[in-house]
Coordinates of C-alpha atoms in Angstrom, one line a residue:
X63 CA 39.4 169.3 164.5
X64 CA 41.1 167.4 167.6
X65 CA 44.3 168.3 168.4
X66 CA 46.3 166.2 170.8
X67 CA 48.0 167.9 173.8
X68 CA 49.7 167.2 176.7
X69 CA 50.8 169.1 179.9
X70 CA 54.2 168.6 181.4
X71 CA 55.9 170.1 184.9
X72 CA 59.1 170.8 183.6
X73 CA 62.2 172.2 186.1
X74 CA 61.1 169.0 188.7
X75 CA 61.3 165.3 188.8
X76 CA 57.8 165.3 190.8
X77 CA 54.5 166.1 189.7
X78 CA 52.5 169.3 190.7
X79 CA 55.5 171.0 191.3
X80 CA 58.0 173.0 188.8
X81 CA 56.5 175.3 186.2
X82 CA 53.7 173.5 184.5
X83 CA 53.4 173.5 180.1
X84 CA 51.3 173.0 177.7
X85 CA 52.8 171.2 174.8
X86 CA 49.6 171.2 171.7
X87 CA 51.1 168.6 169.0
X88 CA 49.0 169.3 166.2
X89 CA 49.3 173.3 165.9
X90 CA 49.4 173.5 161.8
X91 CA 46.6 176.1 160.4
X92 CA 46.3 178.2 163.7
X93 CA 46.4 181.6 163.1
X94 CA 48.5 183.8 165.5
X95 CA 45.2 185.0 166.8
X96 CA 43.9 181.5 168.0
X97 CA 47.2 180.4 169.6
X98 CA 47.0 183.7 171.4
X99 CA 43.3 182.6 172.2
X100 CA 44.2 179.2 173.0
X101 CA 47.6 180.6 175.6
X102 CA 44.8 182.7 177.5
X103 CA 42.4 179.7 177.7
X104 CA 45.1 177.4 179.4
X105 CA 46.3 180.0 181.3
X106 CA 49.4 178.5 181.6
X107 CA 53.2 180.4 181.8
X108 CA 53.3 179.3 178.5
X109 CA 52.0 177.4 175.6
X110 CA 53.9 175.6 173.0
X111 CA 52.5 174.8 169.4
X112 CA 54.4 172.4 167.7
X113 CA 54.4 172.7 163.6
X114 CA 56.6 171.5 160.9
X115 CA 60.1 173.3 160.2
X116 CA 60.2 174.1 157.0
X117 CA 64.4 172.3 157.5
X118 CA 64.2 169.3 157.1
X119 CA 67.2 169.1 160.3
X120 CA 65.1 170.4 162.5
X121 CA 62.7 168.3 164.8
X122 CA 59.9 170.6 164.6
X123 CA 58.8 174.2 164.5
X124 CA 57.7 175.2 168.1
X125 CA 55.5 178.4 168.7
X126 CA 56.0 180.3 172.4
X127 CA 52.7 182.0 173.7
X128 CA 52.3 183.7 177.1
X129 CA 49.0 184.5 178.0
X130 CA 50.1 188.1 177.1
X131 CA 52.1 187.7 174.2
X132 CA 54.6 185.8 172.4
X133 CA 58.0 185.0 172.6
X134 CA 61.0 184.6 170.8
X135 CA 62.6 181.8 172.9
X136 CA 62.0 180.6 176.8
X137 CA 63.4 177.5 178.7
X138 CA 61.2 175.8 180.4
X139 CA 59.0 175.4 177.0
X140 CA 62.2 174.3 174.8
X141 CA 62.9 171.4 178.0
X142 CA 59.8 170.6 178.2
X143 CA 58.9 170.4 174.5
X144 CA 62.4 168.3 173.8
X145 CA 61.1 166.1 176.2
X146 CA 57.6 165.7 175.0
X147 CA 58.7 164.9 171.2
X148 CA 60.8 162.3 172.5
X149 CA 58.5 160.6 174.9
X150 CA 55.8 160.8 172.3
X151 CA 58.3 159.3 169.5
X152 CA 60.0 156.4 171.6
X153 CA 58.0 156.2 175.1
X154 CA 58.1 157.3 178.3
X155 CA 60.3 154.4 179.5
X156 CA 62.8 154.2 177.0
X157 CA 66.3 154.5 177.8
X158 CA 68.0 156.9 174.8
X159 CA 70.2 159.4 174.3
X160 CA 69.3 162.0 171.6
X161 CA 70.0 165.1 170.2
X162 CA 67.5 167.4 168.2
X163 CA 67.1 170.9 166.5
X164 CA 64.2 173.0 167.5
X165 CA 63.6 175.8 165.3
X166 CA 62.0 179.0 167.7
X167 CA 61.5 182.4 166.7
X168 CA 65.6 183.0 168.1
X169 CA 66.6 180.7 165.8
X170 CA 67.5 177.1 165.8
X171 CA 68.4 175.5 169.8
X172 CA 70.0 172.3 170.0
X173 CA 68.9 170.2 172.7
X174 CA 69.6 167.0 174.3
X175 CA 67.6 164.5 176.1
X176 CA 67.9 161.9 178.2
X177 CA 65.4 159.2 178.5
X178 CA 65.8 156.6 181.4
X179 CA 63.2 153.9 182.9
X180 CA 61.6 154.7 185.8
X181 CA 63.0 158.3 186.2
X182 CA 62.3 161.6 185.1
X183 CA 63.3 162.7 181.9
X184 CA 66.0 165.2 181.2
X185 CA 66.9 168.0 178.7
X186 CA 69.4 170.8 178.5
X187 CA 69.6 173.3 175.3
X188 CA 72.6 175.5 174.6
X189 CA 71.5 179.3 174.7
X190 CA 70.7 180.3 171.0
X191 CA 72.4 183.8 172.3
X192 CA 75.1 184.6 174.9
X193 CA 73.5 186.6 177.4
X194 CA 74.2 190.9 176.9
X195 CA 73.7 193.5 179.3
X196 CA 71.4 196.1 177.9
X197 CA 72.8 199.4 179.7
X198 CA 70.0 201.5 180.5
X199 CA 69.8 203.9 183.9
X200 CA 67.9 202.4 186.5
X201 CA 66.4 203.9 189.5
X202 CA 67.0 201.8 192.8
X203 CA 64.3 203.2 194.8
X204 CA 62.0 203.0 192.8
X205 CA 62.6 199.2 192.4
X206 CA 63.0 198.7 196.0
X207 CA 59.8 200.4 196.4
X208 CA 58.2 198.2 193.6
X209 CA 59.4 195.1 195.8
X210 CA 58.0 196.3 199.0
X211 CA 61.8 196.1 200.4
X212 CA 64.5 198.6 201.5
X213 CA 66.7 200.1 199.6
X214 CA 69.5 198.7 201.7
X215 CA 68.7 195.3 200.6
X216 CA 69.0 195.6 197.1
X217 CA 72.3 194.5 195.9
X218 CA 75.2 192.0 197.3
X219 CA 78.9 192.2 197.3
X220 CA 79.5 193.8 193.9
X221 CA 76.4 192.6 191.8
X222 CA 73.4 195.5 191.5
X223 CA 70.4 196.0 189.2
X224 CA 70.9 195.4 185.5
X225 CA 69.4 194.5 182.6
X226 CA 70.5 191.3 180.7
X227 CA 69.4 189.1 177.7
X228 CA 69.4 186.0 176.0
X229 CA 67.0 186.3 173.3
X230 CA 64.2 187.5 176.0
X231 CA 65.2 190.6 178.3
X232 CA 65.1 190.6 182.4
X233 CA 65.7 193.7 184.7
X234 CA 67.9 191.1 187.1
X235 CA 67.4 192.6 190.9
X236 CA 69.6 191.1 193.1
X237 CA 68.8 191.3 196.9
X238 CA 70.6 190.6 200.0
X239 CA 69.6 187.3 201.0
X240 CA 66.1 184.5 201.3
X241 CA 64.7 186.1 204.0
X242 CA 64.3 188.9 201.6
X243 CA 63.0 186.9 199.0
X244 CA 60.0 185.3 200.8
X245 CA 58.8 188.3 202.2
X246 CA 59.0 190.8 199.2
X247 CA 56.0 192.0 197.5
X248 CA 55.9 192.5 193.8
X249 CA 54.0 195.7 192.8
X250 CA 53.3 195.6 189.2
X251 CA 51.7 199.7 189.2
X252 CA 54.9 200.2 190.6
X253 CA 57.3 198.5 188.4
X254 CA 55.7 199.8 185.4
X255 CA 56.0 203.1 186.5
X256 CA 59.8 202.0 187.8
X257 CA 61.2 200.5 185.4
X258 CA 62.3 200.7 181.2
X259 CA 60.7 199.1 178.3
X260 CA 63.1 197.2 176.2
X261 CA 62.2 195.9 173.0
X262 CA 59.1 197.6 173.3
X263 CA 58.0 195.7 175.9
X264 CA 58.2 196.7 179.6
X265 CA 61.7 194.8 181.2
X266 CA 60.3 191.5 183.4
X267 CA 61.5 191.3 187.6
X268 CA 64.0 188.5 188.1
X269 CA 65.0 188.3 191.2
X270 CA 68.0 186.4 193.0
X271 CA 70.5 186.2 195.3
X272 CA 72.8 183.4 196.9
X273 CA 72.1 180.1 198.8
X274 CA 68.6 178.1 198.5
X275 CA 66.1 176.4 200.3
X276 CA 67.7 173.8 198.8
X277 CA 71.6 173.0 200.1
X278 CA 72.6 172.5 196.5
X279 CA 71.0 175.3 195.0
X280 CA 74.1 178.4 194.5
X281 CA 71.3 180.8 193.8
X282 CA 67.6 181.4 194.4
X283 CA 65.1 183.2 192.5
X284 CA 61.9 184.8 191.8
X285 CA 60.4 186.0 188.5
X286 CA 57.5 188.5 188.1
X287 CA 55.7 189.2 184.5
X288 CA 53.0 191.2 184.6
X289 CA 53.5 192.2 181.1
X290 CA 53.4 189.1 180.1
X291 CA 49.9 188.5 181.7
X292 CA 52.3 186.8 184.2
X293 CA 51.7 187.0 188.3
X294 CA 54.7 185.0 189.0
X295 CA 56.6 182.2 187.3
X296 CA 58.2 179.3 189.0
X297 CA 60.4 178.5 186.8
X298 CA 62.1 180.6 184.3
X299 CA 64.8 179.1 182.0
X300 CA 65.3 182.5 179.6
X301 CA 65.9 184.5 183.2
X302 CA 68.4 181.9 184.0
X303 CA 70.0 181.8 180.5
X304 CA 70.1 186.1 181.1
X305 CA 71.4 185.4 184.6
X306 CA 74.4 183.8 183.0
X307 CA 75.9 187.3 181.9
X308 CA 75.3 188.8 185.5
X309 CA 77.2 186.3 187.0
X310 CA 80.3 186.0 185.0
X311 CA 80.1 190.4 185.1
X312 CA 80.1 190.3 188.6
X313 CA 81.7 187.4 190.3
X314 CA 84.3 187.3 187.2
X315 CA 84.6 183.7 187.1
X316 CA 88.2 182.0 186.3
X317 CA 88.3 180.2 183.1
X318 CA 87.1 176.8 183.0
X319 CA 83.3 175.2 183.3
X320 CA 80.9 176.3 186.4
X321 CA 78.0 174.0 186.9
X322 CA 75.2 176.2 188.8
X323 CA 71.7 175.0 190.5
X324 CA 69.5 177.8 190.7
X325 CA 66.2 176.9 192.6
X326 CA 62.5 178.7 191.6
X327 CA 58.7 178.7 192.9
X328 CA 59.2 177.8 196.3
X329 CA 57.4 180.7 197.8
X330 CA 54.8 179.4 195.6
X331 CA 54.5 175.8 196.6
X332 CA 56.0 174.7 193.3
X333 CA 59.7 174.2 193.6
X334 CA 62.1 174.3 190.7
X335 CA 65.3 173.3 189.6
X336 CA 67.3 175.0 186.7
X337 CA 70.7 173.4 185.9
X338 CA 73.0 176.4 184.4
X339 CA 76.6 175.4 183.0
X340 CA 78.9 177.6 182.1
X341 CA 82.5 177.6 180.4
X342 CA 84.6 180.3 180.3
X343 CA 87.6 181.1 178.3
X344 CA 89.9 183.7 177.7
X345 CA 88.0 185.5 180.1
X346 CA 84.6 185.2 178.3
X347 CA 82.1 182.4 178.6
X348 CA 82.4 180.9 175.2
X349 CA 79.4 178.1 176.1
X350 CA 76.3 177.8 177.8
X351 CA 73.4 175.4 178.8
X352 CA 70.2 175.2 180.7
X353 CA 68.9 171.9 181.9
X354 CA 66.4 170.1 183.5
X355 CA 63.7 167.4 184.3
X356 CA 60.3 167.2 183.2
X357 CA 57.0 164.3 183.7
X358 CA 53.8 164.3 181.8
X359 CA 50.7 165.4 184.0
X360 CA 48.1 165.0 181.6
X361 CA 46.9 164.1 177.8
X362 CA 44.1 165.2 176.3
X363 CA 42.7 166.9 172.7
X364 CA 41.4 170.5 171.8
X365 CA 38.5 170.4 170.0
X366 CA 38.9 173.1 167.2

């Protein structure tokens, strides 16, 4: 059977750059075993499978595969996925507005899109969950160690190592500035032997800390998976969503909405752009979004 795909860079406006998807259209009648099989084969951060929600609200059912494992929710496969129903349903240069319901294994996410001639496309989801710290002791040495950086750097002002989620958990490591950044080393022996499982599986490296390559980017980041089958992502929209939490916690931000760039993959050659927006009242951010471009790279089918 042929089943239609296509492959998006989603986070970017460019092609070859952000973090690269695989969207598979047709993914009714796969077991769990062949989208596994089919995740490993493309080798991408993730693969989505699109099925049928069994509500008739929702757009579609969309499956989440790593090629370790899969997930419950992730952002840069919900932007990208939004964006790919729609170009598929109205065309790549239609200008629309739209809203639609995918149904993940969080729950239902409500996204928007934006379709406009001649530029990118653009979707933003609100988080299915507020991000929650998962308290947990943590050993900094050991995580410096597992960066290949000095216990010194780990940490600014008042944020330090902690363990947040928003449907997918992230040890979140924040370090002292870029120059840190682009020359740490992730050591996955290391981590593992470092750091906590949490929800059975062992807690992924996110790691951040103010400014960007970028002048408008507020933060910059890396993320490391190895669990996940994972080197390093470079783009990760679930991190950001968790990233949400560690902000507000730290930098206790005034009521009122914060719109935050945070900018991914450039050590890799693919840079990223994650739009996070935040309100907060009564002290407590009571809404959240993650946003951000997408353009198609390729079409194809599987033949299975």
């Amino acid at each position: 059977m042929a089943r239609s795909y296509s492959v998006y860079d989603v986070f970017t406006d460019r092609k070859l750059a952000g973090n690269p998807l695989a969207v598979i259209f047709d993914g009714e009648d796969l077991s769990d075993e062949a989208m596994q099989s089919i995740a490993r084969e493309t080798n991408l951060s993730e693969t989505v499978f699109v099925q049928k929600s069994a509500n008739p609200a929702y757009s579609a059912r969309i499956r989440i595969f790593t090629p370790g494992r899969e997930l419950p929710f992730a952002g840069h496969p919900t932007v990208g996925t939004a964006i790919a129903l729609a170009e598929r349903t109205h065309g790549s240069d239609a200008t629309l507005d739209l809203v639609c319901v995918l149904e993940e294994n969080v729950g239902p996410v409500r996204c928007a899109v934006r379709l406009r001639e001649g530029v990118a496309s653009f979707a933003e989801f609100d988080l299915p969950r507020k991000s929650q710290q998962i308290a947990m002791p943590l050993e900094k040495l050991g995580i410096a160690n597992a960066l290949s950086l000095k216990v010194t750097e780990i940490g600014f002002e008042n944020h330090v190592p902690s363990i947040w989620s928003a449907g997918v958990p992230f040890l979140l490591v924040p370090i002292h500035d870029i120059g840190a950044a682009q020359r740490m080393e992730f050591d996955p022996q290391l981590w593992e032997k470092t750091v906590p499982f949490v929800d059975g599986a062992l807690a992924s490296a996110y790691i951040y800390c103010r400014g960007g390559v970028n002048h408008s980017a507020k933060f910059h980041a890396r993320m490391f998976a190895s669990g996940m089958g994972i080197v390093e992502d470079p783009a990760t929209g679930s991190a950001a969503a968790a990233l949400s939490g560690a902000i507000h916690h730290f930098d206790r931000l005034p009521d009122g909405h914060h719109p935050i760039t945070i900018e991914q993959g450039v050590e890799m050659g693919r840079p990223s752009i994650i739009h996070l927006h935040m309100d907060v009242e009564a002290g407590a951010i009571s809404n959240a979004r993650i946003g951000g471009q997408a353009v198609r790279l390729a079409t194809g089918s599987l033949d299975l």
